[in-house]
C-alpha positions as a printed Julia matrix, in Angstrom:
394×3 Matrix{Float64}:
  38.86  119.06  -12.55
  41.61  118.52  -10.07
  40.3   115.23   -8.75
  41.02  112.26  -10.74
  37.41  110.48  -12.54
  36.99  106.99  -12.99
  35.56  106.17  -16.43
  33.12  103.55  -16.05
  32.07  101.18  -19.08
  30.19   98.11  -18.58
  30.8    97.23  -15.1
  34.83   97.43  -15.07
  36.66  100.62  -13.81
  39.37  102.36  -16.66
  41.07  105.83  -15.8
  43.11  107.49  -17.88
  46.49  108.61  -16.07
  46.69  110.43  -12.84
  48.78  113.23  -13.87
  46.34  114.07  -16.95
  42.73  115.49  -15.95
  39.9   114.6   -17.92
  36.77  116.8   -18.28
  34.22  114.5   -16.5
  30.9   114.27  -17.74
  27.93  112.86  -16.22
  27.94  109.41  -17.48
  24.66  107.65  -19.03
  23.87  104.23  -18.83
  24.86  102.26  -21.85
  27.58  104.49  -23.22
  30.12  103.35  -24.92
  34.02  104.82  -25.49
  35.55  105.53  -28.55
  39.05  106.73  -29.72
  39.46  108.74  -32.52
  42.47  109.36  -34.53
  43.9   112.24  -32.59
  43.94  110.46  -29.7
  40.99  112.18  -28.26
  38.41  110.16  -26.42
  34.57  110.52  -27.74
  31.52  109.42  -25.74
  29.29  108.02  -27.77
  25.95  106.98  -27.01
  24.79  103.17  -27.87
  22.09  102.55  -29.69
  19.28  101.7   -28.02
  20.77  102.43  -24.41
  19.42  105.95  -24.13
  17.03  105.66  -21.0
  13.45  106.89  -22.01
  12.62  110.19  -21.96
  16.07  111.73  -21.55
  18.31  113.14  -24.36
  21.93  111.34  -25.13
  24.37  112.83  -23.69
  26.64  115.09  -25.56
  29.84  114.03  -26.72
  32.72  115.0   -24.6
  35.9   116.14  -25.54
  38.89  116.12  -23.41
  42.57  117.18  -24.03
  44.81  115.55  -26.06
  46.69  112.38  -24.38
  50.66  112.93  -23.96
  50.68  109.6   -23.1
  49.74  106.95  -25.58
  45.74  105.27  -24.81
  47.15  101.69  -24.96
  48.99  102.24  -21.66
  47.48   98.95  -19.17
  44.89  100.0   -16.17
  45.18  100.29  -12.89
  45.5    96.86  -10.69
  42.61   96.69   -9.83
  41.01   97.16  -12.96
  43.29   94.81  -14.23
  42.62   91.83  -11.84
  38.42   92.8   -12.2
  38.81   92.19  -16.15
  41.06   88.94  -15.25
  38.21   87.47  -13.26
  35.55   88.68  -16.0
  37.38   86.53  -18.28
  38.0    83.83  -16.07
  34.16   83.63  -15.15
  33.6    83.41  -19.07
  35.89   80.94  -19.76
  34.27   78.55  -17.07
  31.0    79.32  -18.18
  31.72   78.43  -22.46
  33.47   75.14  -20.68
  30.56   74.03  -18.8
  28.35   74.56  -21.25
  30.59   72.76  -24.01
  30.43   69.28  -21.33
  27.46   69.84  -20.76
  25.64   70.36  -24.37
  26.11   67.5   -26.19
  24.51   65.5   -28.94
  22.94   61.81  -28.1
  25.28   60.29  -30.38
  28.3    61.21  -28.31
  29.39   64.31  -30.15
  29.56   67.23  -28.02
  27.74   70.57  -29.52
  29.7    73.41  -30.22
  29.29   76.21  -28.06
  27.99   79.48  -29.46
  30.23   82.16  -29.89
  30.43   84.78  -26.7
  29.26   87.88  -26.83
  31.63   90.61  -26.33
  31.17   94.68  -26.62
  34.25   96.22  -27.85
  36.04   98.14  -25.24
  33.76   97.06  -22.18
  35.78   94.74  -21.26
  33.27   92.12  -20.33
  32.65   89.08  -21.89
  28.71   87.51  -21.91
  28.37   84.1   -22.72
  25.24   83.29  -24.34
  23.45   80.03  -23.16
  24.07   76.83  -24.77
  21.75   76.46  -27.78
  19.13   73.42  -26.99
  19.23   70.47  -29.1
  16.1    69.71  -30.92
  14.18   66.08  -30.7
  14.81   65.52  -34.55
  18.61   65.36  -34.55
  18.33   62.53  -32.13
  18.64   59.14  -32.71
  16.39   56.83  -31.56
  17.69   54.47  -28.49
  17.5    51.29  -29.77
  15.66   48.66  -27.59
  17.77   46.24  -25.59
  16.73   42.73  -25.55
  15.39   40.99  -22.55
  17.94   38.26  -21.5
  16.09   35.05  -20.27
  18.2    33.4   -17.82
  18.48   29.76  -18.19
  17.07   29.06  -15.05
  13.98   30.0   -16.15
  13.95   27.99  -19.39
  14.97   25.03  -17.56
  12.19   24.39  -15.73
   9.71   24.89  -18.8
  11.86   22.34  -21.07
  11.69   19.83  -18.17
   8.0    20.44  -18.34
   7.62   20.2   -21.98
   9.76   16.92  -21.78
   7.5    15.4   -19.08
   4.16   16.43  -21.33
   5.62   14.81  -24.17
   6.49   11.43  -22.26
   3.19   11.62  -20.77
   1.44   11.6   -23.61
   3.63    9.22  -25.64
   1.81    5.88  -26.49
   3.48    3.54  -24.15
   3.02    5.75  -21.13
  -0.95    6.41  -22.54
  -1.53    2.23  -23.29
   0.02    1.61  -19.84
  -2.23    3.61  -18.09
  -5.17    2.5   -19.78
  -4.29   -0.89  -18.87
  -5.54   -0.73  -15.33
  -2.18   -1.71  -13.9
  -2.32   -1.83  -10.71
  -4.96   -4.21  -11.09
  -2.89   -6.11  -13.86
  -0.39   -6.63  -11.59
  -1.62   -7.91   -8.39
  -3.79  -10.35  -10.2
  -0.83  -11.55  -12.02
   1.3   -11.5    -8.66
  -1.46  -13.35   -7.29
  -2.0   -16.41   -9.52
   2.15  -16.88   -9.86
   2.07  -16.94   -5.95
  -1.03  -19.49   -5.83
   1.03  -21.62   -8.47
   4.43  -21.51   -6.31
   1.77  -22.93   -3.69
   0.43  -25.7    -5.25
   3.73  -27.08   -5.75
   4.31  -25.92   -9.56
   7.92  -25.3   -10.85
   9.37  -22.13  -10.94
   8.96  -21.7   -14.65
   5.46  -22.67  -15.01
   4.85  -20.25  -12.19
   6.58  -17.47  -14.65
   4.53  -18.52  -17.19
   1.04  -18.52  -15.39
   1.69  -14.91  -14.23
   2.86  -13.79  -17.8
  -0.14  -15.27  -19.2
  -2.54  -13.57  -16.7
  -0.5    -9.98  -16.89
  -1.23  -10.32  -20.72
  -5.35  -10.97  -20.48
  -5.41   -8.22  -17.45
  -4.22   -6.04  -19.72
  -6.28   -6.5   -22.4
  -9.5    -6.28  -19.96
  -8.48   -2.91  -18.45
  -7.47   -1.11  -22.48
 -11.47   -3.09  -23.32
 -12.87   -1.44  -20.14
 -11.64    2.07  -21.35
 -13.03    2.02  -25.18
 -16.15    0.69  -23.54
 -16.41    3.86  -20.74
 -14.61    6.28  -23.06
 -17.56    8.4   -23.21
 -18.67    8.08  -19.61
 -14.86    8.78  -18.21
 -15.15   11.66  -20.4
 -18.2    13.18  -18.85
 -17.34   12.39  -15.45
 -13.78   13.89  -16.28
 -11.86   11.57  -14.34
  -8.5    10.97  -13.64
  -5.76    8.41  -15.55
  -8.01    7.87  -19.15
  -6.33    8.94  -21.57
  -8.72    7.36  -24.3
 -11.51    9.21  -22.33
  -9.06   12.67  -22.43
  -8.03   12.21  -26.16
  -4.33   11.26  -25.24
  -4.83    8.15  -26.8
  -7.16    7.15  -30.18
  -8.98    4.05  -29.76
  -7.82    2.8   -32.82
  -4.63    2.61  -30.82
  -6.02    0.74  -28.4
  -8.0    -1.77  -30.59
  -4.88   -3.19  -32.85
  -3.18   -3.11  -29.18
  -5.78   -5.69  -27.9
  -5.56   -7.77  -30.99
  -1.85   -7.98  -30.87
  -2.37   -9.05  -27.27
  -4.49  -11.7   -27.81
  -2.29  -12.48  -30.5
   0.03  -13.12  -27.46
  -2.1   -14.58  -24.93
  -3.11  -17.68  -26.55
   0.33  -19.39  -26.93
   1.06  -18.35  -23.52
  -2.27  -20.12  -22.16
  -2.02  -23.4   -23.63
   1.76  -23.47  -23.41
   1.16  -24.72  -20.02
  -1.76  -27.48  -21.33
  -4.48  -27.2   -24.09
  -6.87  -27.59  -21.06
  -5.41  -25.29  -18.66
  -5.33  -22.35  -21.6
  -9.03  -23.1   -22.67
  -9.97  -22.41  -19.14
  -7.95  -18.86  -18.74
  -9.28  -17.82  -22.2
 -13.16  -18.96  -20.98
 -12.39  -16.71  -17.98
 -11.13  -13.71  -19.99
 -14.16  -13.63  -22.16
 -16.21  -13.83  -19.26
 -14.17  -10.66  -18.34
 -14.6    -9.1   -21.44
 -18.46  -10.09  -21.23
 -18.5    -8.36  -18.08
 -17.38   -5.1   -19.5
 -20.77   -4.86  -21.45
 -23.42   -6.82  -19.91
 -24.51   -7.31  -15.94
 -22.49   -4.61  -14.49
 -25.38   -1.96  -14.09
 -27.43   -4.24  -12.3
 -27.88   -6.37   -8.89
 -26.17   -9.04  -10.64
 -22.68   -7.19  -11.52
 -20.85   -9.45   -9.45
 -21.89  -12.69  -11.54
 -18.82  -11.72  -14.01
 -16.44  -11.31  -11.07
 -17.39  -14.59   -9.44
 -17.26  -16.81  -12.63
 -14.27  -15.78  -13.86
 -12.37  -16.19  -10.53
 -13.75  -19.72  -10.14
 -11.82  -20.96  -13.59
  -8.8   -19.85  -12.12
  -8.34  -22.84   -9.76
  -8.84  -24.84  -12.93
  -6.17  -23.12  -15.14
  -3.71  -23.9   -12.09
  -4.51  -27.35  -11.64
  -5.01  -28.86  -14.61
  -2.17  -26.86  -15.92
   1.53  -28.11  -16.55
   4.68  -28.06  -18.39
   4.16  -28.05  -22.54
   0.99  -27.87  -23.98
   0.77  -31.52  -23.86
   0.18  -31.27  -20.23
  -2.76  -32.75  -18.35
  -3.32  -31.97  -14.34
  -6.38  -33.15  -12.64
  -9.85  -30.71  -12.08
  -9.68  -28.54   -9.06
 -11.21  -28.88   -5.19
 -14.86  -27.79   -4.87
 -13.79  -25.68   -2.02
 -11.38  -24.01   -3.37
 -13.52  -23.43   -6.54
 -16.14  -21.71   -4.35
 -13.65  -19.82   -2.51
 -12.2   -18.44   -5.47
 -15.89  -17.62   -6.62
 -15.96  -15.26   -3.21
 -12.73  -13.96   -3.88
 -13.84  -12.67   -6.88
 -17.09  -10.92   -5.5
 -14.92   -9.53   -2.76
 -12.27   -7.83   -5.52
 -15.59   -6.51   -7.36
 -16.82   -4.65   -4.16
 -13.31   -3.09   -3.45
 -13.32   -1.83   -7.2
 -16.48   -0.17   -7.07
 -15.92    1.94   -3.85
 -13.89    4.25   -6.2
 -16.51    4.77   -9.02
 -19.78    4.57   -6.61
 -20.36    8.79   -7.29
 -20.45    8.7   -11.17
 -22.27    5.25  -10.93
 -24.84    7.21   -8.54
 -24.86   10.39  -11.24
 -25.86    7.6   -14.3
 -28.7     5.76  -12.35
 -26.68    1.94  -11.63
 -28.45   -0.15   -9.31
 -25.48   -2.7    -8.86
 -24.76   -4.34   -5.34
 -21.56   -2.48   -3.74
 -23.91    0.84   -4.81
 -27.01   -0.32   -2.98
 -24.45   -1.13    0.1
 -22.71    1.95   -0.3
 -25.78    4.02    0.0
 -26.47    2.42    3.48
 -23.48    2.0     4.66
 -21.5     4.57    3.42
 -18.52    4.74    1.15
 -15.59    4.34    4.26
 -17.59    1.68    5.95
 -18.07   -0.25    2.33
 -14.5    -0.29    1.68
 -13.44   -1.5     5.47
 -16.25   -4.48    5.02
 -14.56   -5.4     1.27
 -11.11   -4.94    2.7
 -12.25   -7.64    5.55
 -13.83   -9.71    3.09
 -11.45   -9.99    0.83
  -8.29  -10.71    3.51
 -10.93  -13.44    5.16
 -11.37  -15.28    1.78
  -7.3   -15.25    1.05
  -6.75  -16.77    4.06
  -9.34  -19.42    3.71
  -7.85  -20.69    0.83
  -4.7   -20.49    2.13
  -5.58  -22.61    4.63
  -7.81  -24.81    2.47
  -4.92  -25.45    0.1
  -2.86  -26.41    2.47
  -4.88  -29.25    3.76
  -6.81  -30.04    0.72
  -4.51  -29.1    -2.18
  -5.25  -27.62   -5.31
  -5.88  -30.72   -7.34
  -8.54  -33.72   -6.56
């Protein structure tokens, strides 16, 4: 034929020269070129590629080439099998990046596959890694910050100071009570005209048998406290053994019988008469309408302790005023009141009958405690004023 034929294989466009004509055949999809030795070009069918129900094409035969086959295409067919390979190159790169191993290694791309003399290049899909040639990631471990471990060693350090036995055998001391009783009788000693040393001793000596009533006062209600569940007993909570707390007391008394007749054999028989009253108190009487007989008795030896008290244990003072004796005695009943407005529930739950319950039940708890409060402030200031025109000693 006149008219030049474009030879298509696989999607890119390859003539043979202008000036030589070709015997065109129809072409088939999927056929292939081939060269043989003579320089005559074959058509060959591929295998496979034959369309269903049609027969391959026959092979056709053109003229011999004057021109040798290996002369380049046209432009065009050159720049379509420059992009072709261009395309394929970008596509093995990305999937090179992008395939890769968990350890870091990237996975080799499989090899592209090319028919010989399309002049296409397919690149075949990157080939999926499988789950077994992967390591496993290892687990990275939770950083604590230190702000967070600070506040839990603070705690720690306050549980163990809490329940270290100082701390425990100071809180079962009664303290508070400890100390304004001692505070008390060192102030009523400044008052009578006693030396500043004596005064020292007197509330050393009464700190020391304070002490030793409130740690006997817990062993006794250690199962009580414990049922009730309340507050500041250790004994009662376990924080403390009352072993502890026994060869505590003994070493205290150990203590508080030089210090009470180091101001007078007299004076420190009358504060250790008191304290076993005290200690009395803790067992017997305190259930009853007559709780307050404890309280009262042991109150009314303290005027004695301070005035027949002195410097040495040599020391002999003179017996106390009546008055202040009895005033002392209603001092006492008056600090028992005030003490029992805090325990006046449990004492209700276990069946007491003492006399700040039976009050409280009328009166009320609030109203109770503002009639002890007055009571208490009236008899202070009674003997203040009684001492002061009277004097401690007859």
């Amino acid at each position: 034929m006149a008219k030049q034929q474009r030879w298509r294989r696989g999607g890119t466009a390859d003539a043979p020269p202008p000036d030589e004509p070709v015997e065109a055949r129809p072409a088939t999809a999927g056929t292939a070129a081939s060269e043989d030795d003579d320089g005559m070009v074959e058509a060959r069918p591929r295998t496979g590629a034959t369309p269903a129900g049609k027969a391959p094409a026959k092979p056709a035969v053109s003229e011999p080439a004057t021109k040798p086959a290996t002369k380049p295409a046209t432009k065009s067919a050159a720049r379509s099998a420059t992009k072709s390979a261009a395309t394929s190159a970008d596509q093995s790169a990305r999937a090179t990046t992008t395939a890769t191993a968990p350890t870091g290694k990237p996975a080799k791309a499989p090899a592209a596959d090319s028919s010989t003399g399309t002049g296409t290049t397919e690149a075949t899909a990157p080939a999926r890694t499988t789950t077994t040639d992967q390591e496993p990631a290892a687990a990275e471990p939770t950083a604590v910050a230190p702000a967070d471990a600070a506040p839990s060693a603070a705690g720690r350090l306050r549980l163990s100071v809490l329940d270290s036995a100082p701390v425990t055998l100071l809180l079962a001391a009664h303290p508070r009570q400890a100390l304004l009783t001692a505070l008390g009788l060192g102030v009523a000693a400044l008052a009578a005209g006693r030396p500043t040393r004596e005064a020292a001793v007197v509330a050393a000596t009464v700190l020391v048998g304070q002490t030793i009533l409130g740690w006997h006062n817990d062993i006794v209600d250690r199962d009580r406290d414990a049922r009730h569940q309340l507050p500041h007993k250790p004994v009662a909570e376990g924080r403390l053994e009352t072993g502890s707390v026994w060869y505590a007391i003994v070493v205290a008394v150990l203590l508080v019988v030089p210090l009470s007749i180091s101001t007078g054999v007299t004076a420190g028989t009358c504060y250790l008469l008191a304290l076993a009253v005290g200690l009395l108190g803790n067992v017997v009487l305190r259930r009853g309408a007559l709780s307050w007989v404890p309280w009262a008795a042991s109150f009314a030896l303290y005027p004695a302790y301070l005035s027949y008290g002195g410097w040495g244990g040599s020391a002999e003072g003179a017996a106390p005023e009546v008055p202040i004796v009895v005033l002392a005695a209603l001092l006492g009943v008056g600090v028992h009141f005030v003490r029992s407005v805090w325990g006046l529930v449990p004492d209700d739950a276990d069946g007491w009958s003492h006399l700040p319950l039976v009050l409280g039940r009328r009166l009320g708890a609030t109203r109770l405690l503002v009639v002890s409060g007055v009571w208490t402030a009236a008899v202070v200031a009674l003997l203040a004023i009684v001492g002061s025109s009277t004097g401690l000693r007859q």
